[in-house]
Coordinates of C-alpha atoms and ligand atoms in Angstrom, one line a residue:
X1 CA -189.5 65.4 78.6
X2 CA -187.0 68.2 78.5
X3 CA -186.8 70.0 81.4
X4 CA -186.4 73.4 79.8
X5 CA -189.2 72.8 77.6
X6 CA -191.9 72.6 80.7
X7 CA -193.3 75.6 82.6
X8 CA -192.1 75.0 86.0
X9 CA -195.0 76.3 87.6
X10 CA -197.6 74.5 86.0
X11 CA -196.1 71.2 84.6
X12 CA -197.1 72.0 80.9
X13 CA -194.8 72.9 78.2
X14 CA -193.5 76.8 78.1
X15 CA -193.2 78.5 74.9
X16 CA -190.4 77.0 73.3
X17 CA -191.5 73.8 74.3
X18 CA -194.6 74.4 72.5
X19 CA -194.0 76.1 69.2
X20 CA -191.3 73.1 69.5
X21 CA -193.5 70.2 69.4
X22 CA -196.5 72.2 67.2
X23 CA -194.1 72.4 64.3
X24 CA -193.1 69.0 64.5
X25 CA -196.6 68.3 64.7
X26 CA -197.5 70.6 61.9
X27 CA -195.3 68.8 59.4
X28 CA -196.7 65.5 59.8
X29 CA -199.9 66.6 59.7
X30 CA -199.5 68.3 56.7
X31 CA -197.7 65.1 55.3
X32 CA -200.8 63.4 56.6
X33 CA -203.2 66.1 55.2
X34 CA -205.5 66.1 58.1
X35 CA -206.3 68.7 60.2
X36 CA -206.1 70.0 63.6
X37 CA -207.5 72.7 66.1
X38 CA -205.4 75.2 67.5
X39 CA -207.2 77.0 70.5
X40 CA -206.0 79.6 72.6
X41 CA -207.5 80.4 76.0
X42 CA -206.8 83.3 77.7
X43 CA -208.5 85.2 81.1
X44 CA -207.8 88.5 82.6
X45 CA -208.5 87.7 86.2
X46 CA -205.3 86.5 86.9
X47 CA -203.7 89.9 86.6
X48 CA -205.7 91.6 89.1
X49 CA -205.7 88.8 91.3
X50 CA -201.9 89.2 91.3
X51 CA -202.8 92.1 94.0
X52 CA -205.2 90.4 95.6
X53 CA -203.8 86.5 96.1
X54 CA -200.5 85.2 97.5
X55 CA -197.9 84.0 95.0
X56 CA -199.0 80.3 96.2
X57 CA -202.3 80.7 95.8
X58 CA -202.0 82.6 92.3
X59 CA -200.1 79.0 91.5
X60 CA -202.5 76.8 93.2
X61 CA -205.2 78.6 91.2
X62 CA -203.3 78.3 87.9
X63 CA -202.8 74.6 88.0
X64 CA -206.5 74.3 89.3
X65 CA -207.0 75.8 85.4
X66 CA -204.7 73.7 83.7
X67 CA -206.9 70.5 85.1
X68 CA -209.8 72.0 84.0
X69 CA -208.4 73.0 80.7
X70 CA -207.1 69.6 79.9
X71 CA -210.0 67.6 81.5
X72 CA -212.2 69.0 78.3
X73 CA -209.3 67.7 75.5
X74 CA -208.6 65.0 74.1
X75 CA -205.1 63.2 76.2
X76 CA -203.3 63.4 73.2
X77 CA -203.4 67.1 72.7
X78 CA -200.4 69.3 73.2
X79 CA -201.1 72.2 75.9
X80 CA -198.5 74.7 76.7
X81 CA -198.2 78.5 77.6
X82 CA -197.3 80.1 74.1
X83 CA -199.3 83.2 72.5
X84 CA -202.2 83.2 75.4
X85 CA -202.2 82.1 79.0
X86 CA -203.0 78.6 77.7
X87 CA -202.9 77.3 74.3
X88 CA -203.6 73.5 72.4
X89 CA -202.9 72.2 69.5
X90 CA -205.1 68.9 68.8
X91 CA -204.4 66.4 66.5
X92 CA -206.9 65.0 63.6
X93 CA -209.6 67.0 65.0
X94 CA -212.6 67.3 63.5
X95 CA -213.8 70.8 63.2
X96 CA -218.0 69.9 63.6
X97 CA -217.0 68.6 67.4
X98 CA -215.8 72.4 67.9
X99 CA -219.3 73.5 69.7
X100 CA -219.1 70.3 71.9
X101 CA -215.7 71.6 73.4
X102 CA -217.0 75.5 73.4
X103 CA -219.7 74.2 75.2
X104 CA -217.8 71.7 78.1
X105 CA -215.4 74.3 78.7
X106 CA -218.0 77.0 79.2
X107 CA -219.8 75.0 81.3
X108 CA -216.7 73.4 83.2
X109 CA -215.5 77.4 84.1
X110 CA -218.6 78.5 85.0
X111 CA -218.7 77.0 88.4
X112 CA -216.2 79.4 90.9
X113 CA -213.0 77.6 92.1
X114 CA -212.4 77.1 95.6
X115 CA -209.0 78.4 96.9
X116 CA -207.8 76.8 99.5
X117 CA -208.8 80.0 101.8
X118 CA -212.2 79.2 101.0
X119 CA -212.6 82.0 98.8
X120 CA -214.4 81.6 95.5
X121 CA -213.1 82.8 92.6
X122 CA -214.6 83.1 88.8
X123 CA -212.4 82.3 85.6
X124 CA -214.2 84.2 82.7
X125 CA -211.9 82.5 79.5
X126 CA -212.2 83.7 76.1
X127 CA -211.3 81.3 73.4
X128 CA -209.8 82.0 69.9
X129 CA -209.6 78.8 67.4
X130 CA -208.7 78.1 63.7
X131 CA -208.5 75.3 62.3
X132 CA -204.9 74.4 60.2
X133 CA -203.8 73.9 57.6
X134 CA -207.3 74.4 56.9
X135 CA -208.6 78.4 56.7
X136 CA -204.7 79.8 57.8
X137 CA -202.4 80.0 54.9
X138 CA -201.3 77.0 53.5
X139 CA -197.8 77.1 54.6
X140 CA -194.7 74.9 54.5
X141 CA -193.3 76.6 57.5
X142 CA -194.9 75.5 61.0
X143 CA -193.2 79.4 61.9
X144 CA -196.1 81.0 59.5
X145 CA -198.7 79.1 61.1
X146 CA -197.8 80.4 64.2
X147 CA -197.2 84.3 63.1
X148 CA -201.0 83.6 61.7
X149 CA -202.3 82.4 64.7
X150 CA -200.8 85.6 66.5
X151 CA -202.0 87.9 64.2
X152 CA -205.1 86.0 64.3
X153 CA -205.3 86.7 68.0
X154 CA -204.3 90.2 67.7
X155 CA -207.0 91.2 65.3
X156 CA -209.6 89.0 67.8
X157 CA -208.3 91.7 70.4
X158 CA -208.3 94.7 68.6
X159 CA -211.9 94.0 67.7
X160 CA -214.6 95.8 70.1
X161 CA -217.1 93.1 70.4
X162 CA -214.8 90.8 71.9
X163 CA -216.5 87.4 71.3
X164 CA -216.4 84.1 74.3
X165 CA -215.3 82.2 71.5
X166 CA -213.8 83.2 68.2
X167 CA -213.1 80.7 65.4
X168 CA -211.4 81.7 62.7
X169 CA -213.6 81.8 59.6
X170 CA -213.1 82.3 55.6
X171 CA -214.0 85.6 55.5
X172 CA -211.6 86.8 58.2
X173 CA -208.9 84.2 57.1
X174 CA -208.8 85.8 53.5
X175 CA -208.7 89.2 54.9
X176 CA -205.4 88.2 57.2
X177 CA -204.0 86.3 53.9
X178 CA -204.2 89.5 52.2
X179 CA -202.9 91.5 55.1
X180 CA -200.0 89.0 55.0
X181 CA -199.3 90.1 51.8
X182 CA -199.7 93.8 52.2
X183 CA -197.0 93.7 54.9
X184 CA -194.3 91.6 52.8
X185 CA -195.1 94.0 49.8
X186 CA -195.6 97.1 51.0
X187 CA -191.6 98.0 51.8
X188 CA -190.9 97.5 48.0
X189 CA -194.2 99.2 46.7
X190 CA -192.7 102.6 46.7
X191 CA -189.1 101.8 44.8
X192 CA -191.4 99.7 42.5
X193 CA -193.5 102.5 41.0
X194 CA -196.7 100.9 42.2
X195 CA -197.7 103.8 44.4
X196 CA -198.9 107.1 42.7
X197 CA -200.6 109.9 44.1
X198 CA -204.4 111.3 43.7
X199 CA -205.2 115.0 44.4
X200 CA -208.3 116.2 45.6
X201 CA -209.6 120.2 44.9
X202 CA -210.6 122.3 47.7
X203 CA -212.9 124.9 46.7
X204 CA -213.7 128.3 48.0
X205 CA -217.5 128.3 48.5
X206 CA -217.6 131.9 47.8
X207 CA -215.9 132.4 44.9
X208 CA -216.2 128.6 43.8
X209 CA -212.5 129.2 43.1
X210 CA -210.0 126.2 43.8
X211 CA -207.4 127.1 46.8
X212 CA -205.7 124.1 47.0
X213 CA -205.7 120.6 47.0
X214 CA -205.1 117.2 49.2
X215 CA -202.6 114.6 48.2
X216 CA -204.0 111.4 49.0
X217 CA -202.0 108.0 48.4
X218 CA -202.7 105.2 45.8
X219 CA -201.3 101.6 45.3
X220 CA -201.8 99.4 42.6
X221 CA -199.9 96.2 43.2
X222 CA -199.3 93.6 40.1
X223 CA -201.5 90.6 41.7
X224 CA -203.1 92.3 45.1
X225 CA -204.8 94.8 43.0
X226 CA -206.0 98.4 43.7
X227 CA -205.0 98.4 47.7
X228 CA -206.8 101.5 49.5
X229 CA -205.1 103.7 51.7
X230 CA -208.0 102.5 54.1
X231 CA -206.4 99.6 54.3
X232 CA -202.5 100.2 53.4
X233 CA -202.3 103.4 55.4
X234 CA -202.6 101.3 58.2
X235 CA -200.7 98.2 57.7
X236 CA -197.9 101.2 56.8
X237 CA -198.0 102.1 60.3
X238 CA -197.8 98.7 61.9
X239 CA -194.9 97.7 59.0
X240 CA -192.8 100.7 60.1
X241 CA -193.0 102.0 56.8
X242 CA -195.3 104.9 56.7
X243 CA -192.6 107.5 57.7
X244 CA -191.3 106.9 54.1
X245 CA -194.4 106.7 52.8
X246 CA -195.1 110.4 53.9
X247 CA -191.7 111.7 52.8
X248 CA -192.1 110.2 49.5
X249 CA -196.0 111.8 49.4
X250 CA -194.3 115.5 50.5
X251 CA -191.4 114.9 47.8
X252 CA -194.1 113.9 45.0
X253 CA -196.7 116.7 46.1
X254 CA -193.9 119.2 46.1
X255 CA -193.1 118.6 42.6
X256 CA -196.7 119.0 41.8
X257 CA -197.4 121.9 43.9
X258 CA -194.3 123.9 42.1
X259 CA -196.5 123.2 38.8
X260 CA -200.2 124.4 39.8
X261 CA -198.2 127.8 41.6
X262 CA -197.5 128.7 38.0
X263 CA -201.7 129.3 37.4
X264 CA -202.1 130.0 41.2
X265 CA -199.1 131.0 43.4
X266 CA -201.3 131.3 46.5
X267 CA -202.2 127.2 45.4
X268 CA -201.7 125.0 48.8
X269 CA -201.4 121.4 49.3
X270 CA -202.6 119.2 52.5
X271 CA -200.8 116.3 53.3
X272 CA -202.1 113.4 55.8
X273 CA -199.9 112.7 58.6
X274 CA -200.5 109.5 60.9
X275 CA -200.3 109.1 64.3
X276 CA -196.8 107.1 64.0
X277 CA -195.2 110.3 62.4
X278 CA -196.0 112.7 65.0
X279 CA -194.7 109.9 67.3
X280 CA -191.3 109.4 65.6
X281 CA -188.9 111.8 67.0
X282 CA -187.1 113.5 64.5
X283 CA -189.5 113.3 61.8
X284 CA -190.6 116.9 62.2
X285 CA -187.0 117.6 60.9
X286 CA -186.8 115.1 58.3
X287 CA -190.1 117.5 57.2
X288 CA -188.7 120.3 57.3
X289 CA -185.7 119.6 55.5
X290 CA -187.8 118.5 52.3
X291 CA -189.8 121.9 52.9
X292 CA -186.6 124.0 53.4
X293 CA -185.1 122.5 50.2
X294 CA -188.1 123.5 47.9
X295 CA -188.4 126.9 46.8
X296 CA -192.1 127.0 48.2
X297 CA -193.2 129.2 51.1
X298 CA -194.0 126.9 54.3
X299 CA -197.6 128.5 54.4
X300 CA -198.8 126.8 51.3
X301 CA -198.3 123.5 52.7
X302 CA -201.2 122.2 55.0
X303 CA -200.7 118.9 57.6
X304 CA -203.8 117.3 58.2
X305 CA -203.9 115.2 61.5
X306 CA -207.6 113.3 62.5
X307 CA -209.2 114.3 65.2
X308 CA -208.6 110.9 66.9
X309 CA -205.3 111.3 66.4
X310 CA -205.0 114.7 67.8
X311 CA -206.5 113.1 70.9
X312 CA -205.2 110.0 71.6
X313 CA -201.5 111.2 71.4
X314 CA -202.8 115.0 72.6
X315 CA -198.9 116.2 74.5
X316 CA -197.1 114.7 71.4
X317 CA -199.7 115.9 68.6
X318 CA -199.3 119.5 70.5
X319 CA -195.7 119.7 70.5
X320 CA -195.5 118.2 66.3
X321 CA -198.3 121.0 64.8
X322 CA -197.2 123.4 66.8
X323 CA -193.4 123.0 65.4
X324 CA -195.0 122.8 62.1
X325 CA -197.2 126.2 62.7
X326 CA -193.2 127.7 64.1
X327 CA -192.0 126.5 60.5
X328 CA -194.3 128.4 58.7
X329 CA -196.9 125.2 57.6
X330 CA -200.8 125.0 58.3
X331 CA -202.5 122.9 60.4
X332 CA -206.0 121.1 59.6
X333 CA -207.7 119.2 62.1
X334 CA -209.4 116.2 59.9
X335 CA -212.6 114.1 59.9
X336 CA -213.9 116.3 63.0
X337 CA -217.0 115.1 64.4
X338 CA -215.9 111.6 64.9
X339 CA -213.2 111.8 67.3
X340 CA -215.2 112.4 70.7
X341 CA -212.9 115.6 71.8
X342 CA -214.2 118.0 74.4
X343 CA -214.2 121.9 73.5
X344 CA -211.4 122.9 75.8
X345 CA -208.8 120.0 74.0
X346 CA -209.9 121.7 70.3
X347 CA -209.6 125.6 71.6
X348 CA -205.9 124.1 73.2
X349 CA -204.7 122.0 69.6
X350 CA -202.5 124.6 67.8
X351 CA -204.7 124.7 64.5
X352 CA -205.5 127.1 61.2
X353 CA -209.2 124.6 60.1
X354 CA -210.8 122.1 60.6
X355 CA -212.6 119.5 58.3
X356 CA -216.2 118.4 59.0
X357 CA -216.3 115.0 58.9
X358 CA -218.1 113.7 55.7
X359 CA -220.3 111.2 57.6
X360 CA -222.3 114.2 58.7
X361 CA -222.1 115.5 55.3
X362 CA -223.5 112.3 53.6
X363 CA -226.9 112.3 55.7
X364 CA -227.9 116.2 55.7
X365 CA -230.5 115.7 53.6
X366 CA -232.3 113.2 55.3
X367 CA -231.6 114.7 58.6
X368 CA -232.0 117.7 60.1
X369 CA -230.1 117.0 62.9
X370 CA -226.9 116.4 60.7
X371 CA -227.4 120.0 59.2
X372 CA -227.6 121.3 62.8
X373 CA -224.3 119.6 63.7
X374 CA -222.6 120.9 61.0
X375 CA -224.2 124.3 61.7
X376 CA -223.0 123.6 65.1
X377 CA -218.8 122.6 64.3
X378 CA -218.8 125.7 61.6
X379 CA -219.8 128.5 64.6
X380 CA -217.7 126.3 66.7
X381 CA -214.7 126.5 64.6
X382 CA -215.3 130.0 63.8
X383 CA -215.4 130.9 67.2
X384 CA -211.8 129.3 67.9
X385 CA -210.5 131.5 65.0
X386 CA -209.9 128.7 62.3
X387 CA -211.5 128.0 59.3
X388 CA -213.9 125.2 58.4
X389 CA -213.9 122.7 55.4
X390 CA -217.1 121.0 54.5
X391 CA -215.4 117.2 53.0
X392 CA -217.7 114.9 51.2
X393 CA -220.0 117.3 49.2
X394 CA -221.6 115.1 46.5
X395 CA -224.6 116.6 45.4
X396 CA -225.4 120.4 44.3
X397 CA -228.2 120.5 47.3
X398 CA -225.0 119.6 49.7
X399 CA -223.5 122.7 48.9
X400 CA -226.2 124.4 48.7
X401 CA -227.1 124.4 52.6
X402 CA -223.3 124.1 53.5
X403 CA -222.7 126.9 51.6
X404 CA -225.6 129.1 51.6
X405 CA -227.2 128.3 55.0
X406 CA -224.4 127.3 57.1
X407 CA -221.5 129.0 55.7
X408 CA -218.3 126.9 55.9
X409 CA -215.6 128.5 54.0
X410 CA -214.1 125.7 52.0
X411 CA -215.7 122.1 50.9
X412 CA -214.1 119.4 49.1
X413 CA -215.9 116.4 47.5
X414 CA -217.5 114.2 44.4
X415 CA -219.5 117.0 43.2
X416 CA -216.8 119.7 42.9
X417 CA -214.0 116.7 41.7
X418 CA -212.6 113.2 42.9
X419 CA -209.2 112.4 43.3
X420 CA -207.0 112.7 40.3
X421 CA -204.2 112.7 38.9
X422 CA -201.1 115.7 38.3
X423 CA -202.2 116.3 34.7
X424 CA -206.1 116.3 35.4
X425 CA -205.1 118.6 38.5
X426 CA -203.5 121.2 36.4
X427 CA -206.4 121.2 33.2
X428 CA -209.0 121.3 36.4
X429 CA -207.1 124.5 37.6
X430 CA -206.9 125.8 34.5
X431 CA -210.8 125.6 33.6
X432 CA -211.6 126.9 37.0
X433 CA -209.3 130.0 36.7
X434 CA -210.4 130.8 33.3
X435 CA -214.1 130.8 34.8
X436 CA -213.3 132.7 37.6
X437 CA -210.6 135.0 36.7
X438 CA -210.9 135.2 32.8
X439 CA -209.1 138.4 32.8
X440 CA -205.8 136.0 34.5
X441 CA -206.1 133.1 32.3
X442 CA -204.9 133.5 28.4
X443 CA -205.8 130.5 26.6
X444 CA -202.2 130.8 25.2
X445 CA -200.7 130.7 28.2
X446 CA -202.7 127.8 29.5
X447 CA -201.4 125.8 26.2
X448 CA -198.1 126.2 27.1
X449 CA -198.0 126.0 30.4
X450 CA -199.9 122.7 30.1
X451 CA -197.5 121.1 26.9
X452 CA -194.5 122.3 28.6
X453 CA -195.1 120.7 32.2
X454 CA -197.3 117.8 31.2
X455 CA -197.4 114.6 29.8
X456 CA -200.9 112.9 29.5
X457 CA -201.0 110.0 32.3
X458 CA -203.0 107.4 31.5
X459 CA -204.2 106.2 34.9
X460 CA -206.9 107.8 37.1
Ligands
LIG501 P1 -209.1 111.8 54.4 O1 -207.8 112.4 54.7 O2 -210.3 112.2 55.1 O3 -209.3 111.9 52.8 C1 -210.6 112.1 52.2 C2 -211.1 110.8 51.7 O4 -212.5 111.0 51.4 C3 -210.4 110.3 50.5 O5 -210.5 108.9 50.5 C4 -211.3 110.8 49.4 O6 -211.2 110.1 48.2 C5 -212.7 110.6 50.0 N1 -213.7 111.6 49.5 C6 -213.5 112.8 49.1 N2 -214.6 113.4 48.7 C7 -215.6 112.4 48.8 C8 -217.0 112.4 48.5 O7 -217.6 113.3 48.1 N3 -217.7 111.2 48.8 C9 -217.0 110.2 49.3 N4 -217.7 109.1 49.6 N5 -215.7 110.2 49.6 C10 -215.0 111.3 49.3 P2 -209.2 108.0 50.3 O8 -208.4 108.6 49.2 O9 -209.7 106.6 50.1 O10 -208.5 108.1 51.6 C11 -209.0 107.6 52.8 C12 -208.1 108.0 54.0 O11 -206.8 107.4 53.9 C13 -207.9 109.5 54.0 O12 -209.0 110.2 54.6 C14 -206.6 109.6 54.8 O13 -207.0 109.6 56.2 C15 -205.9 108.3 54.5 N6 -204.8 108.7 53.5 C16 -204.8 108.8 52.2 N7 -203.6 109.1 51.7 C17 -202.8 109.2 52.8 C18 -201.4 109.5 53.1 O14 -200.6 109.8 52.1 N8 -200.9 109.5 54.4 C19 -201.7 109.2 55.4 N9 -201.2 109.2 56.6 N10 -203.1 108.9 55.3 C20 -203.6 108.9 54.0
LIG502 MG1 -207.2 114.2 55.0
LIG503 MG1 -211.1 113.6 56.1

């Protein structure tokens, strides 16, 4: 064996040595069509151990592992250290004897090992599996497999119930397929035309006048599909792409706010930023460029940041709204309710509103303690100065007690109008002014305002 393929602590191959011989592996199986196991195993003791053990016995302990580890597999599988602490690929395995090796490996690491100091010490693994080709992609390149197997891994991680032993399953495989796609598609998806952009009314619960709308992202991709934001907002992020992807929503919204000023020049438009953009230095600029170049005053645009967000990156989030607040711009404080932050960290976030989450929303009616929370965020929000929007009203009893009995100042949801496009915006602003403000809105003028700036879209 190559020498620079082994780990030299542990005898076993290192990463190159492994991804080396998996691949070649990989392509005779799939020559072969039979199937193998990939399983990762990883611990966390070892880190904190680190502190606690000397180098040798850290070394001494490893190997100890290693034995164990390959004891339970078959001699002919191929162990090295490669995504986790200790990974194995096993040749022609089949995938009913998985429990069986769950099991003996359990069972082998739950006894303590003895260090040689006589101390006792516990190995709790984890162990991640998928079976290849089998569930993963069906792939031609041995380097997909293993950028499937780390995603794999990563989403086993990221998940909060973090299983003993995951195994890769249909359900979850199709979902990473899909992501797989997403990411190689996404990057094009805006110079393609696929992405478009919904807008959603926010309504003055007073009046029942429209103040503004929110821009909210589509894509409809050729084979993938209507993709939602839920899901592409976040693979945006990871791709590096969703700098662009906000630009491009400021540059479209812009064109469309210039249009609904013409019926209502007080008209505003909220935007979703993500927690990558208020990381990106320099992006506040890029920002403010587009809003410096467009003939619009900075107040009527509104940046909505979640509450998590807010939170989890609270020095950065401070310094990005409160630049944006310096330029003129609002800021909204989104899905509030969900994001677990204490009083002072809201009364200390430079904001102008905040939205009440809609889960709280969705259940008033069948719980009074919902309306009570709500009742609860509106006098909290009034009492830091901002205003508060009700999001997810769907039914007329929603805003009756948001607006009658608790008295939030703005609400946005089904029952007022879903997402839609430019030219439903603009006849939807046009209706509601005539109702409100029939002595502001000449039928004439509509007309022409609506044949000279619109073009019936077809979608949405
Ligand atoms: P959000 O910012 O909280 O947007 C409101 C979401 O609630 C929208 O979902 C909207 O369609 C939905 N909604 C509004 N009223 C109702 C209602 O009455 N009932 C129900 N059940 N839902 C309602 P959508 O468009 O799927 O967007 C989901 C999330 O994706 C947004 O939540 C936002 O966080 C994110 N997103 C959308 N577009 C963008 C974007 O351009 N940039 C960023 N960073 N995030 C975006
Ligand atoms: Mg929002
Ligand atoms: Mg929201």
């Amino acid at each position: 064996m190559d020498i620079q393929l082994l780990d030299k602590e542990l005898g076993i191959l290192n990463r190159t040595g492994f991804f080396q011989k998996l691949k070649q592996q990989y392509l005779i199986d799939l020559t072969q069509d039979r199937q193998s196991l990939f399983i990762a195993m990883e611990y966390e003791c070892i880190s904190q151990l680190r502190g606690v053990l000397s180098a040798e016995n850290i070394t001494w302990l490893l190997i100890k592992v290693v034995d164990i580890y390959t004891s339970c597999l078959p001699s002919h599988a191929i162990v090295g250290r490669s995504l986790k602490e200790i990974d194995a690929y096993i040749v022609n395995f089949d995938e009913a004897q998985l429990p069986n090796l769950i099991e003996n490996l359990t069972l082998k690491f739950n006894t303590p090992i003895l260090l040689p100091t006589g101390q006792a010490v516990e190995i709790k693994p984890r162990f991640i599996s998928a079976m290849t080709p089998g569930v993963l992609l069906h792939t031609e390149s041995p380097d997909k497999v293993i950028s499937q197997m780390a995603m794999y891994l990563g989403y086993c991680d990221q998940s909060e119930n973090k299983k003993q032993h995951c195994h890769l399953d249909q359900v979850t495989s199709q979902l990473l397929n899909r992501r797989v796609e997403i990411d190689s598609q996404i990057l094009t998806a805006l110079g393609n035309n696929e992405m478009f952009l919904a807008y959603q009314p926010k309504v003055d619960l007073t009046s029942q006048k429209i103040i503004g709308c929110e821009a909210l992202a589509r894509w409809q991709h050729p084979s993938l599909g209507f993709v939602s934001p839920d899901e592409f907002i976040e693979r945006a992020e990871f791709c590096g792409v969703i700098q662009a992807l906000t630009l491009w929503v400021l540059k479209q919204s812009i064109e469309t706010l210039a249009k609904c000023r013409v019926l209502n020049p007080d008209f505003t438009m909220a935007i979703n930023l993500s927690a990558t953009c208020i990381e990106t230095p320099d992006f506040f600029d890029e920002i403010k460029f587009f809003i410096k170049h467009s003939d619009i005053p900075p107040q009527l645009f509104v940046f909505e940041v979640t509450e998590s967000i807010a939170i989890e990156n609270y020095e950065l989030a401070v310094e990005f709204l409160q630049k944006l607040r310096e330029l003129g711009c609002k800021v909204s404080l989104d899905d509030f309710g969900t994001g677990y932050s204490s009083l002072s960290v809201l009364s200390k976030l430079p904001l102008d509103s905040l939205k009440v989450d809609r889960s709280f929303i969705k259940n008033m009616l069948n719980s009074d303690a919902d309306i009570e929370i709500v009742r609860t965020i509106n006098r909290l929000g009034h009492a830091c100065g901002l205003k508060v929007i009700a999001e997810g009203i769907e039914t007329k009893q929603d805003m009756q007690i948001i607006a009658d009995s608790i008295g939030c100042d703005y609400g946005q949801g089904y029952y007022f109008a879903k997402p839609m496009n430019d030219y439903k915006l603009l006849k939807h602003l046009a209706e509601n002014l005539k109702m409100n403000s029939p002595e502001k809105a000449n039928d004439l003028f509509i007309s022409r305002f609506l044949s000279k700036y619109l073009k019936p879209a077809s979608i949405i």
